[in-house]
Coordinates of C-alpha atoms in Angstrom, one line a residue:
X1 CA 24.0 69.7 10.6
X2 CA 22.5 73.3 11.0
X3 CA 19.9 75.8 9.4
X4 CA 22.3 76.8 7.0
X5 CA 22.6 73.3 5.7
X6 CA 18.8 73.3 5.5
X7 CA 18.4 76.0 3.6
X8 CA 20.6 74.3 0.4
X9 CA 17.3 72.9 0.1
X10 CA 15.8 75.4 -2.2
X11 CA 15.5 73.8 -5.8
X12 CA 17.9 75.2 -8.8
X13 CA 17.7 74.0 -12.0
X14 CA 19.9 70.5 -13.0
X15 CA 22.5 71.0 -15.4
X16 CA 21.6 68.4 -17.6
X17 CA 19.1 68.3 -20.7
X18 CA 16.5 67.1 -18.5
X19 CA 15.6 70.4 -16.8
X20 CA 15.0 69.2 -13.8
X21 CA 15.0 71.3 -10.2
X22 CA 17.3 69.1 -8.1
X23 CA 18.3 70.5 -4.5
X24 CA 21.8 68.9 -2.5
X25 CA 18.7 66.7 -0.4
X26 CA 18.5 64.5 -3.1
X27 CA 22.1 63.4 -2.6
X28 CA 21.8 63.0 1.3
X29 CA 21.5 59.7 2.5
X30 CA 18.6 58.5 4.7
X31 CA 20.3 59.6 8.0
X32 CA 21.0 62.9 6.9
X33 CA 17.1 63.5 5.1
X34 CA 16.2 62.6 8.7
X35 CA 18.3 64.8 10.7
X36 CA 17.3 67.6 8.0
X37 CA 13.7 66.8 9.3
X38 CA 14.0 66.8 12.5
X39 CA 16.4 70.3 12.3
X40 CA 13.2 71.6 10.6
X41 CA 10.9 70.1 13.2
X42 CA 13.0 71.9 15.9
X43 CA 13.1 75.0 13.9
X44 CA 9.0 75.1 13.8
X45 CA 8.8 74.0 17.7
X46 CA 11.3 76.7 18.7
X47 CA 9.0 79.5 16.7
X48 CA 5.4 78.1 18.1
X49 CA 7.5 77.7 21.6
X50 CA 8.1 81.3 21.7
X51 CA 4.6 82.4 20.7
X52 CA 3.3 79.9 23.0
X53 CA 5.4 80.2 26.0
X54 CA 5.0 77.1 28.0
X55 CA 6.9 74.2 29.0
X56 CA 4.4 71.8 29.0
X57 CA 3.5 73.2 25.1
X58 CA 7.8 72.0 24.6
X59 CA 7.6 68.7 26.0
X60 CA 4.2 67.6 23.9
X61 CA 6.7 69.1 20.5
X62 CA 9.6 66.6 22.1
X63 CA 7.1 63.8 22.5
X64 CA 5.9 64.2 19.2
X65 CA 9.3 65.2 17.3
X66 CA 10.1 61.9 15.4
X67 CA 6.2 62.1 14.2
X68 CA 6.7 65.8 13.4
X69 CA 9.9 64.3 11.4
X70 CA 8.6 61.6 9.0
X71 CA 5.5 63.9 8.4
X72 CA 8.1 66.6 6.6
X73 CA 10.1 64.0 5.2
X74 CA 6.7 62.5 3.8
X75 CA 5.9 66.0 2.4
X76 CA 9.8 66.2 0.9
X77 CA 9.5 63.3 -0.9
X78 CA 5.5 64.1 -2.8
X79 CA 7.1 67.2 -3.9
X80 CA 9.8 65.2 -5.9

C-alpha cells in the first residue's frame, strides 16, 4: 500500500439513502488500517526530517512510529 492508497481515504457521499460520508478505509481490515496509519506517519516523519535534517531526529521518530500510527488510527476512528 502506498501514499496513493491513503489519498483514496477522502470521504465521499454514500450511494445509500442515508447520505453518510464513507471512505475506502471503511472496507479495510485492521491490518490494512494499521498499514495506512504507518504510511501516514512515515510521510509526516519524512517532512519533519526534511526540515530538521538530523539523524537523531530520525531515530527518535522511528522509535515512536507505532505510537504515531496508533494516534492516527485513533483520530480516524473518532472522526467516523
